[in-house]
Coordinates of C-alpha atoms in Angstrom, one line a residue:
M1 CA -43.4 -28.0 -17.7
L2 CA -45.9 -25.3 -18.3
V3 CA -47.8 -27.5 -20.8
Q4 CA -47.8 -30.4 -18.3
E5 CA -49.3 -28.0 -15.7
K6 CA -51.9 -27.1 -18.3
L7 CA -51.0 -23.4 -18.1
L8 CA -50.2 -23.4 -21.8
T9 CA -51.1 -25.5 -24.8
E10 CA -48.5 -27.1 -26.9
D11 CA -49.3 -24.7 -29.8
E12 CA -49.0 -21.6 -27.6
A13 CA -45.7 -22.8 -26.1
A14 CA -44.3 -23.5 -29.6
A15 CA -45.4 -20.1 -30.9
I16 CA -43.9 -18.2 -28.0
Q17 CA -40.7 -20.2 -28.3
A18 CA -40.4 -19.3 -32.0
L19 CA -41.1 -15.7 -31.4
A20 CA -38.5 -15.6 -28.6
N21 CA -36.0 -17.0 -31.0
S22 CA -36.7 -14.5 -33.6
Q23 CA -36.6 -11.6 -31.1
R24 CA -33.5 -13.0 -29.5
L25 CA -35.2 -12.9 -26.1
P26 CA -35.3 -15.5 -23.3
F27 CA -38.4 -17.7 -23.4
V28 CA -39.6 -16.5 -20.0
S29 CA -39.2 -12.9 -21.0
Q30 CA -41.2 -13.4 -24.2
L31 CA -43.9 -15.4 -22.3
V32 CA -44.4 -12.5 -19.8
Q33 CA -44.5 -10.0 -22.6
S34 CA -47.1 -12.0 -24.4
K35 CA -49.3 -11.8 -21.3
K36 CA -50.3 -15.4 -21.6
L37 CA -49.1 -15.8 -18.0
S38 CA -48.2 -13.2 -15.3
A39 CA -44.6 -13.0 -14.2
M40 CA -45.7 -14.0 -10.7
K41 CA -47.4 -17.2 -12.0
V42 CA -44.3 -18.2 -14.0
A43 CA -42.0 -17.6 -11.1
E44 CA -44.3 -19.5 -8.6
T45 CA -44.5 -22.5 -11.0
A46 CA -40.7 -22.5 -11.7
A47 CA -39.8 -22.3 -8.0
S48 CA -42.3 -25.1 -7.1
A49 CA -41.1 -27.4 -9.9
F50 CA -37.4 -27.0 -9.2
G51 CA -37.5 -26.6 -5.4
F52 CA -35.7 -23.2 -5.5
P53 CA -36.7 -20.3 -3.1
L54 CA -39.0 -17.6 -4.4
F55 CA -38.2 -14.0 -3.7
D56 CA -40.0 -10.7 -4.3
L57 CA -37.5 -8.1 -5.6
N58 CA -39.8 -5.3 -4.4
G59 CA -38.4 -6.1 -0.9
L60 CA -34.8 -5.8 -2.0
N61 CA -32.6 -3.0 -0.6
S62 CA -29.8 -2.0 -3.0
D63 CA -27.5 -1.2 0.0
Y64 CA -27.4 -4.9 0.8
L65 CA -26.6 -6.2 -2.7
S66 CA -23.5 -8.4 -2.8
S67 CA -20.1 -6.8 -3.3
K68 CA -19.3 -9.7 -5.7
T69 CA -20.8 -8.0 -8.7
I70 CA -21.4 -9.8 -12.0
D71 CA -20.1 -8.2 -15.1
A72 CA -22.7 -6.0 -16.8
K73 CA -22.5 -7.9 -20.1
V74 CA -22.8 -11.3 -18.4
M75 CA -25.7 -10.0 -16.3
Q76 CA -27.6 -8.6 -19.3
A77 CA -26.9 -11.6 -21.6
N78 CA -27.8 -14.2 -19.1
R79 CA -30.5 -12.3 -17.1
V80 CA -28.9 -13.2 -13.8
M81 CA -28.3 -10.8 -10.9
A82 CA -26.1 -11.2 -7.7
L83 CA -28.1 -10.9 -4.5
Q84 CA -25.8 -11.7 -1.6
S85 CA -22.8 -13.8 -0.8
R86 CA -22.1 -16.1 2.2
G87 CA -18.7 -17.8 2.4
N88 CA -17.9 -19.1 -1.0
T89 CA -21.5 -19.2 -2.2
L90 CA -23.2 -16.4 -4.2
F91 CA -27.0 -16.2 -4.2
V92 CA -28.2 -15.2 -7.6
A93 CA -31.6 -14.1 -8.9
L94 CA -33.0 -15.5 -12.1
S95 CA -36.4 -16.1 -13.7
D96 CA -35.5 -19.2 -15.7
P97 CA -33.9 -22.1 -13.6
T98 CA -33.5 -24.2 -16.8
N99 CA -30.9 -21.8 -18.2
L100 CA -27.9 -23.8 -17.1
H101 CA -25.6 -22.1 -19.6
A102 CA -26.3 -18.8 -17.9
L103 CA -25.3 -20.3 -14.5
D104 CA -22.1 -21.7 -16.0
D105 CA -21.1 -18.3 -17.4
V106 CA -21.7 -16.5 -14.1
Q107 CA -19.9 -19.2 -12.1
F108 CA -16.9 -18.9 -14.4
Q109 CA -16.8 -15.1 -14.0
V110 CA -17.2 -14.9 -10.2
G111 CA -15.4 -18.1 -9.3
M112 CA -17.9 -19.1 -6.6
A113 CA -20.6 -21.7 -6.1
L114 CA -24.0 -20.4 -7.1
S115 CA -27.3 -20.8 -5.2
P116 CA -30.3 -19.9 -7.5
I117 CA -33.3 -17.9 -6.3
V118 CA -36.3 -17.5 -8.6
V119 CA -37.8 -14.0 -9.1
E120 CA -40.3 -12.4 -11.4
D121 CA -38.9 -11.7 -14.8
D122 CA -40.2 -8.1 -15.2
K123 CA -38.9 -7.0 -11.9
L124 CA -35.5 -8.7 -12.6
G125 CA -35.2 -6.8 -15.9
K126 CA -35.8 -3.5 -14.1
W127 CA -33.2 -4.2 -11.5
I128 CA -30.6 -5.3 -14.1
D129 CA -31.2 -2.1 -16.1
K130 CA -30.9 0.0 -12.9
I131 CA -27.6 -1.6 -11.9
V132 CA -26.1 -1.3 -15.4
E133 CA -27.2 2.3 -15.7
A134 CA -25.7 3.2 -12.3
S135 CA -22.4 1.6 -13.3
D136 CA -22.3 3.4 -16.6
T137 CA -23.1 6.7 -14.9
S138 CA -20.4 6.2 -12.3
L139 CA -17.8 5.4 -14.9
K140 CA -18.6 8.4 -16.9
S141 CA -18.3 10.6 -13.8
L142 CA -14.8 9.3 -13.3
S143 CA -13.6 10.8 -16.6
V144 CA -11.0 13.6 -16.5
D145 CA -10.2 16.1 -19.1
D146 CA -9.7 14.7 -22.6
D147 CA -6.2 16.3 -22.9
F148 CA -5.0 14.4 -19.9
S149 CA -1.9 12.5 -20.9
L150 CA 0.7 10.4 -19.0
D151 CA 3.4 8.0 -20.2
I152 CA 3.6 4.7 -18.3
Q153 CA 6.7 2.6 -18.7
G154 CA 7.5 -0.9 -17.6
Y155 CA 5.0 -3.1 -19.3
D156 CA 4.4 -4.6 -22.7
Q157 CA 0.9 -3.7 -24.0
A158 CA 1.2 -6.4 -26.7
Q159 CA 1.2 -9.1 -23.9
E160 CA -2.2 -8.1 -22.5
P161 CA -4.8 -10.9 -22.8
D162 CA -7.3 -10.2 -25.5
V163 CA -10.2 -11.5 -23.4
Q164 CA -9.8 -8.8 -20.8
T165 CA -8.5 -6.0 -23.0
Q166 CA -11.8 -4.1 -22.9
E167 CA -12.1 -4.3 -19.1
I168 CA -8.4 -3.3 -18.5
D169 CA -8.4 -0.5 -21.0
D170 CA -11.8 1.0 -20.0
A171 CA -11.0 4.6 -20.8
P172 CA -12.6 6.2 -17.8
V173 CA -10.9 3.8 -15.4
V174 CA -7.5 4.3 -17.0
K175 CA -7.9 8.1 -16.8
Y176 CA -9.1 7.9 -13.3
I177 CA -6.2 5.8 -12.1
H178 CA -3.8 8.3 -13.8
K179 CA -5.5 11.2 -12.0
I180 CA -5.3 9.4 -8.7
L181 CA -1.5 8.8 -9.2
M182 CA -0.9 12.4 -10.2
D183 CA -2.9 13.8 -7.3
A184 CA -0.8 11.6 -4.9
I185 CA 2.5 12.8 -6.3
N186 CA 1.3 16.5 -6.1
M187 CA 0.2 16.0 -2.5
G188 CA 3.5 14.5 -1.5
A189 CA 2.0 11.2 -0.6
S190 CA 4.2 8.2 0.2
D191 CA 1.7 5.4 -0.2
L192 CA -1.7 4.8 -2.0
H193 CA -4.2 2.3 -0.6
F194 CA -6.9 0.8 -2.8
E195 CA -9.2 -1.0 -0.4
P196 CA -12.4 -3.1 -1.3
Y197 CA -15.0 -3.7 1.4
E198 CA -18.4 -5.3 1.4
K199 CA -20.4 -2.1 0.9
F200 CA -17.9 0.4 -0.5
Y201 CA -14.5 0.8 -2.1
R202 CA -12.1 3.5 -0.9
I203 CA -8.8 5.1 -1.8
R204 CA -6.5 6.5 0.8
Y205 CA -3.2 8.4 0.7
R206 CA -0.5 8.4 3.3
V207 CA 0.6 12.0 3.6
D208 CA 3.2 13.0 6.2
G209 CA 2.8 9.6 7.8
I210 CA -1.0 9.9 8.3
L211 CA -3.6 8.0 6.1
R212 CA -6.3 10.1 4.6
E213 CA -9.4 9.0 2.7
I214 CA -9.4 10.6 -0.7
A215 CA -12.2 9.0 -2.7
Q216 CA -14.8 6.3 -2.7
P217 CA -15.2 5.3 -6.3
P218 CA -18.1 3.0 -7.3
L219 CA -17.9 -0.5 -5.9
A220 CA -18.6 -1.9 -9.4
I221 CA -15.2 -0.9 -10.7
K222 CA -13.0 -2.4 -8.1
D223 CA -12.1 -5.4 -10.3
K224 CA -11.4 -3.1 -13.3
M225 CA -9.2 -0.9 -11.1
A226 CA -7.2 -3.9 -9.8
S227 CA -6.8 -5.4 -13.3
R228 CA -5.5 -2.1 -14.8
I229 CA -3.0 -1.6 -12.0
K230 CA -1.8 -5.2 -12.2
V231 CA -1.3 -5.0 -15.9
I232 CA 0.8 -1.8 -15.8
S233 CA 2.8 -3.4 -12.9
N234 CA 3.6 -6.5 -14.9
L235 CA 1.5 -8.7 -12.5
D236 CA -0.6 -11.8 -13.4
I237 CA -4.2 -10.5 -13.7
S238 CA -5.6 -14.0 -13.6
E239 CA -4.1 -14.8 -10.2
K240 CA -6.3 -13.4 -7.5
R241 CA -5.6 -15.9 -4.7
I242 CA -2.1 -15.1 -3.6
P243 CA -0.2 -11.8 -3.0
Q244 CA 1.9 -10.4 -5.8
D245 CA 4.6 -7.7 -5.9
G246 CA 5.5 -5.6 -8.9
R247 CA 6.8 -2.2 -10.1
M248 CA 5.7 0.5 -12.5
K249 CA 7.2 3.8 -13.6
L250 CA 5.5 7.1 -14.5
V251 CA 7.4 9.4 -16.9
L252 CA 6.3 12.9 -15.9
S253 CA 8.9 14.7 -18.2
K254 CA 12.2 14.1 -19.9
T255 CA 14.0 14.8 -16.7
R256 CA 11.7 13.3 -14.1
T257 CA 10.3 9.8 -13.5
I258 CA 8.5 8.4 -10.5
D259 CA 8.7 4.7 -9.5
F260 CA 5.9 2.8 -7.8
R261 CA 6.3 -0.4 -5.8
V262 CA 3.1 -2.3 -6.1
S263 CA 1.8 -5.0 -3.7
T264 CA -1.5 -6.9 -4.0
L265 CA -3.2 -8.8 -1.1
P266 CA -6.3 -11.0 -1.5
L267 CA -9.0 -9.9 1.0
I268 CA -12.5 -11.5 1.5
H269 CA -14.1 -8.8 -0.6
G270 CA -11.5 -8.4 -3.4
E271 CA -7.8 -7.5 -3.8
K272 CA -6.3 -4.7 -1.8
I273 CA -3.5 -2.9 -3.6
V274 CA -0.9 -0.7 -1.9
M275 CA 1.5 1.4 -4.1
R276 CA 4.6 2.9 -2.5
I277 CA 5.8 6.1 -4.3
L278 CA 9.6 6.1 -4.8
D279 CA 11.0 9.4 -6.0
P280 CA 14.6 9.0 -7.1
T281 CA 15.3 12.7 -6.6
S282 CA 14.7 12.4 -2.8
A283 CA 17.9 10.4 -2.5
T284 CA 19.9 13.3 -3.9
L285 CA 18.6 16.0 -1.6
G286 CA 21.7 15.8 0.6
I287 CA 22.1 15.0 4.3
E288 CA 21.2 18.6 5.3
A289 CA 17.6 18.0 4.2
L290 CA 17.2 15.0 6.5
G291 CA 17.2 17.0 9.7
Y292 CA 20.5 15.9 11.4
E293 CA 21.9 18.2 14.0
P294 CA 25.4 19.5 13.2
E295 CA 27.2 17.2 15.6
Q296 CA 25.0 14.2 14.5
K297 CA 25.8 14.9 10.9
E298 CA 29.5 15.1 11.6
A299 CA 29.5 11.8 13.5
L300 CA 27.6 10.0 10.7
L301 CA 29.8 11.3 7.9
S302 CA 32.9 10.5 9.9
A303 CA 31.7 6.9 10.4
V304 CA 30.6 6.2 6.8
S305 CA 33.9 7.8 5.4
R306 CA 36.0 5.2 7.2
P307 CA 37.5 2.4 5.1
Y308 CA 35.8 -0.3 7.1
G309 CA 33.2 -0.8 9.8
L310 CA 29.5 -1.5 10.3
V311 CA 27.0 1.4 10.4
L312 CA 23.5 0.5 11.5
V313 CA 20.3 2.5 11.0
T314 CA 17.4 1.4 13.2
G315 CA 13.8 2.3 13.6
P316 CA 10.3 1.0 12.9
T317 CA 8.8 0.6 9.4
G318 CA 8.3 4.0 7.7
S319 CA 10.8 5.9 9.8
G320 CA 13.0 6.8 6.9
K321 CA 15.8 4.3 7.4
T322 CA 16.1 3.6 3.6
M323 CA 16.3 7.3 2.8
S324 CA 19.1 7.8 5.2
L325 CA 21.0 4.8 3.8
Y326 CA 20.5 6.0 0.2
T327 CA 21.7 9.5 1.1
C328 CA 24.9 8.1 2.6
L329 CA 25.4 5.9 -0.5
N330 CA 24.9 8.9 -2.7
I331 CA 27.6 10.7 -0.8
L332 CA 29.9 7.7 -1.1
N333 CA 29.1 7.0 -4.8
K334 CA 32.3 7.9 -6.6
P335 CA 34.1 6.3 -9.6
S336 CA 36.9 5.2 -7.4
V337 CA 34.8 2.8 -5.2
N338 CA 32.7 -0.3 -5.9
I339 CA 29.3 -0.2 -4.1
S340 CA 27.0 -3.3 -4.0
T341 CA 23.6 -3.4 -2.3
A342 CA 21.2 -6.3 -1.5
E343 CA 17.6 -5.1 -0.9
D344 CA 14.1 -6.5 -0.7
P345 CA 13.3 -4.9 -3.1
A346 CA 15.7 -2.2 -4.4
E347 CA 13.5 0.9 -4.0
I348 CA 15.4 3.7 -5.7
P349 CA 17.8 3.0 -8.7
L350 CA 21.1 4.8 -8.3
A351 CA 23.5 5.0 -11.3
G352 CA 26.9 3.6 -10.4
I353 CA 25.7 1.3 -7.7
N354 CA 25.3 -2.5 -8.2
Q355 CA 21.8 -3.2 -6.7
V356 CA 20.5 -6.8 -6.2
N357 CA 16.9 -7.7 -5.4
V358 CA 16.7 -10.4 -2.7
N359 CA 14.5 -13.4 -3.7
D360 CA 14.0 -15.9 -0.9
K361 CA 11.9 -18.2 -3.0
Q362 CA 14.8 -18.6 -5.5
G363 CA 17.4 -19.0 -2.7
L364 CA 18.9 -15.5 -3.2
T365 CA 18.8 -14.4 0.5
F366 CA 20.7 -11.5 2.1
A367 CA 23.4 -13.9 3.3
V368 CA 23.8 -15.5 -0.2
A369 CA 24.0 -12.0 -1.8
L370 CA 26.5 -10.8 0.8
R371 CA 28.7 -13.9 0.3
S372 CA 28.7 -13.2 -3.5
F373 CA 29.5 -9.5 -2.9
L374 CA 32.7 -10.5 -1.1
R375 CA 33.9 -12.2 -4.3
Q376 CA 33.1 -9.1 -6.4
D377 CA 35.9 -6.9 -5.0
P378 CA 33.7 -4.5 -3.0
D379 CA 34.6 -1.4 -1.1
I380 CA 31.1 -0.5 0.3
I381 CA 28.3 -3.0 0.9
M382 CA 24.7 -2.1 1.8
I383 CA 22.3 -4.8 3.2
G384 CA 18.7 -3.9 3.3
E385 CA 18.1 -5.6 6.6
I386 CA 19.8 -7.9 9.1
R387 CA 17.2 -10.5 9.8
D388 CA 19.1 -13.6 11.1
L389 CA 22.4 -14.7 12.6
E390 CA 23.9 -15.8 9.3
T391 CA 23.4 -12.4 7.7
A392 CA 24.7 -10.6 10.9
D393 CA 27.8 -12.8 11.1
M394 CA 28.7 -12.2 7.4
A395 CA 28.1 -8.5 7.8
I396 CA 30.4 -8.3 10.8
K397 CA 33.0 -10.4 9.1
A398 CA 32.9 -8.1 6.0
A399 CA 33.2 -5.0 8.3
S400 CA 36.2 -6.6 10.0
T401 CA 38.0 -7.5 6.8
G402 CA 38.3 -4.0 5.2
H403 CA 34.8 -3.2 4.0
M404 CA 32.4 -0.5 4.9
V405 CA 29.0 -2.1 5.6
L406 CA 25.7 -0.3 6.0
S407 CA 22.5 -2.0 7.1
T408 CA 19.3 -1.6 9.1
L409 CA 17.7 -3.3 12.1
H410 CA 14.2 -3.1 13.7
T411 CA 14.9 -1.8 17.2
N412 CA 13.5 1.0 19.3
D413 CA 16.8 2.9 19.9
A414 CA 20.5 2.8 19.4
P415 CA 21.6 1.1 22.7
S416 CA 19.0 -1.7 22.3
T417 CA 20.5 -2.5 18.8
L418 CA 23.7 -3.9 20.4
T419 CA 21.7 -6.1 22.7
R420 CA 19.6 -7.2 19.8
L421 CA 22.7 -8.4 18.0
L422 CA 23.7 -10.3 21.2
N423 CA 20.3 -12.0 21.4
M424 CA 20.7 -13.0 17.7
G425 CA 23.8 -14.9 18.7
V426 CA 26.6 -12.6 17.6
A427 CA 29.7 -12.8 19.8
P428 CA 30.3 -9.7 22.0
F429 CA 33.9 -9.2 20.8
N430 CA 32.7 -9.2 17.2
I431 CA 30.1 -6.5 17.9
A432 CA 32.6 -4.4 19.8
S433 CA 35.2 -4.6 17.1
A434 CA 33.0 -4.2 14.0
V435 CA 30.2 -1.8 14.8
S436 CA 31.3 1.8 14.5
L437 CA 28.1 3.8 14.7
I438 CA 24.3 3.3 15.3
T439 CA 21.6 5.7 14.3
A440 CA 18.1 5.4 15.6
Q441 CA 15.5 7.6 13.9
R442 CA 11.8 8.6 13.7
L443 CA 9.9 10.9 11.4
A444 CA 7.7 13.7 13.0
R445 CA 5.3 15.9 11.1
R446 CA 6.8 19.3 10.4
L447 CA 4.8 22.4 11.4
C448 CA 3.5 24.5 8.4
K449 CA 5.6 27.6 8.1
N450 CA 2.6 29.5 6.8
C451 CA 0.2 29.0 9.6
K452 CA 2.0 27.7 12.7
Q453 CA 1.0 29.7 15.8
P454 CA 2.6 30.5 19.2
I455 CA 1.2 28.6 22.1
D456 CA 1.7 28.6 25.9
I457 CA 1.9 25.5 28.0
P458 CA 2.3 25.4 31.8
K459 CA 5.9 24.9 33.0
E460 CA 4.9 21.7 34.9
A461 CA 3.7 20.2 31.6
M462 CA 6.9 21.2 29.8
L463 CA 9.0 19.6 32.5
S464 CA 7.0 16.4 32.4
V465 CA 7.6 16.1 28.7
G466 CA 11.3 16.1 29.1
F467 CA 12.4 19.8 29.1
T468 CA 14.9 20.8 31.8
K469 CA 14.5 24.0 33.9
A470 CA 17.5 25.4 32.0
D471 CA 15.5 24.9 28.7
L472 CA 12.6 27.0 30.0
D473 CA 14.2 30.4 29.5
A474 CA 12.7 33.2 27.4
S475 CA 15.1 32.6 24.4
W476 CA 12.6 30.6 22.3
Q477 CA 9.0 30.4 21.5
L478 CA 6.8 27.3 21.5
Y479 CA 4.7 26.7 18.4
G480 CA 1.7 24.5 17.6
P481 CA -0.4 23.6 14.6
K482 CA -3.3 25.9 13.6
E483 CA -6.6 24.0 14.0
G484 CA -7.8 23.0 10.5
G485 CA -4.5 24.2 8.9
C486 CA -4.4 26.4 5.8
E487 CA -4.6 26.0 2.1
L488 CA -0.9 25.0 1.9
C489 CA -0.9 22.2 4.6
N490 CA -2.8 19.4 6.2
D491 CA -4.2 20.2 9.7
G492 CA -1.3 22.5 10.4
Y493 CA 1.5 20.2 9.2
K494 CA 3.4 20.1 5.9
G495 CA 6.2 17.6 5.3
R496 CA 8.2 15.7 7.9
V497 CA 11.5 16.1 9.8
G498 CA 13.8 13.5 11.1
I499 CA 14.5 12.9 14.8
Y500 CA 17.8 11.1 15.4
Q501 CA 19.9 9.4 18.0
V502 CA 23.4 9.1 16.6
M503 CA 25.6 6.9 18.9
P504 CA 29.2 6.2 17.9
V505 CA 30.5 3.0 19.5
T506 CA 33.4 4.3 21.6
E507 CA 36.0 2.4 23.6
A508 CA 33.9 2.8 26.7
I509 CA 30.8 1.4 25.1
S510 CA 32.9 -1.4 23.5
R511 CA 34.1 -2.4 27.0
I512 CA 30.5 -2.6 28.3
I513 CA 29.6 -4.8 25.3
M514 CA 32.5 -7.1 26.0
K515 CA 31.3 -7.5 29.6
N516 CA 27.8 -8.4 28.4
G517 CA 26.3 -5.1 29.6
T518 CA 22.6 -4.3 29.2
S519 CA 21.1 -1.7 26.9
H520 CA 20.6 0.5 30.0
D521 CA 24.3 0.4 30.8
I522 CA 25.1 1.3 27.2
A523 CA 22.4 4.1 27.2
D524 CA 23.9 5.6 30.4
Q525 CA 27.4 5.6 29.0
A526 CA 26.2 7.2 25.7
K527 CA 24.4 9.9 27.8
R528 CA 27.6 10.6 29.7
E529 CA 29.3 11.0 26.3
G530 CA 26.8 13.6 25.2
V531 CA 24.6 11.5 22.9
K532 CA 21.1 12.8 22.7
D533 CA 18.3 10.2 22.9
L534 CA 15.3 10.4 20.6
R535 CA 13.2 12.4 23.1
Q536 CA 15.9 15.0 23.6
S537 CA 16.5 15.3 19.8
G538 CA 12.8 15.7 19.3
L539 CA 12.5 18.4 22.0
L540 CA 15.4 20.3 20.3
K541 CA 13.3 20.3 17.1
V542 CA 10.4 21.8 19.2
K543 CA 12.7 24.5 20.4
Q544 CA 13.7 25.2 16.8
G545 CA 10.0 25.6 15.9
L546 CA 10.1 22.7 13.5
T547 CA 7.5 20.4 15.1
S548 CA 5.1 20.3 18.0
I549 CA 5.3 18.7 21.4
E550 CA 2.4 16.4 20.5
E551 CA 4.3 15.0 17.5
V552 CA 7.5 14.4 19.6
E553 CA 5.4 12.6 22.3
A554 CA 3.7 10.5 19.6
C555 CA 6.9 9.2 18.0
T556 CA 9.4 8.9 20.9
N557 CA 9.5 7.1 24.2
E558 CA 10.4 8.8 27.4

């Protein structure tokens, strides 16, 4: 083309091509270095001949580069740089539009349609060097101490794909992920969020129910982070279009291991990964550690110790329902009983309990698992969640035929649970005869023992929150969080405490159910029987100095 345009002679073109081959350089780069033609003239000619846009990289702002980065090796080998993405199209800068092999390599790596834009070769080289150097520097800065060591179980390293081994086992990324996991465990986090966005990549921990941003690692490593986490969680690293679920285990010592439940979700800028930390030791803390009041604990233990009946634990996601159920199962777990559980998925493995992972895709639903349990000579059955009428009917039938059944429901409080079952289609007489107790719960942040401070609030405000005039005597002190907290806590809070409404289904409540009474009728009767609602239980925790009024207001309804 350049010869036809009379910008080069045939001999000059052949000589530059031969030199480029010997130097292992692209023809355009060798041409610019030979100074036979300027980089601008080559770019103008190429853009005009092929009908591609021409762009001056001097006007490029690095903040607006595409988040869909090209691998450093692919970028250097093919002299192609990602500029910006729009939909499923990636605009790429190159100096040689005839290099179709380079475009094929890049398209295979990013999985998007490419739209070439011609730029000057010398400026392109400087930008590629800058991006690669920034990536290398960022990776080196992630490294932790050389003596850092952690054992990961649950995956077969021999099965890792050879093609991606270097990316997955990039030492700084591996060490950085391990450090992130250890920091989360040490901070008492319940979840880790790895979130890719267009301009940045962030990591957040959920500590005491509140999400906190912990780090913003370089955007360039988001794919390496995702690949590494997926490998150690036994997930398919080549599948980035659909959500996946997996598990991994960290061995901290001979006596302690931590399980992680891993979930991936494809977003428009990459894969978001959420890891739930599952500490098996938390299920063995005992019912005293959960925060039940003495009369509530007595009612719960009395219900689960019966030979048959249905005990329901209700509340929103993240309110501690699973931990309450596991604590009850741990109390009931004896060699003389057969316990089976159906969960989605089984979060904490407990020795001596037969745990089944529900798999709807394969047809193993809660109802199918429960039907199978009844043929396995069970004493105690735990169902992760009652989601439909079939599961509810089978749970109630099991509870009515000599089995203790424990399960969860998503409702706001204990009385509305009974009407929820009615709305699902369960017959009133079945509910009245099978359900023995319902617990509704929330988790409130616990005040830091080290820095909580006495506060004064006007009586009118205290009464409006739910305190009675009898409560406002001088026998207790109101506490609140210290602004900014201390070195031992987070903004004045450390850990969480349970707030519970424990409602036994008495004969009076059963009669209301049989008459198709409303949740308000049931709530009124429970109140007459001395059952504290969630707000009253929360205010009792305030009187005990365990939490603040703000926390109780935030997690309970008046």
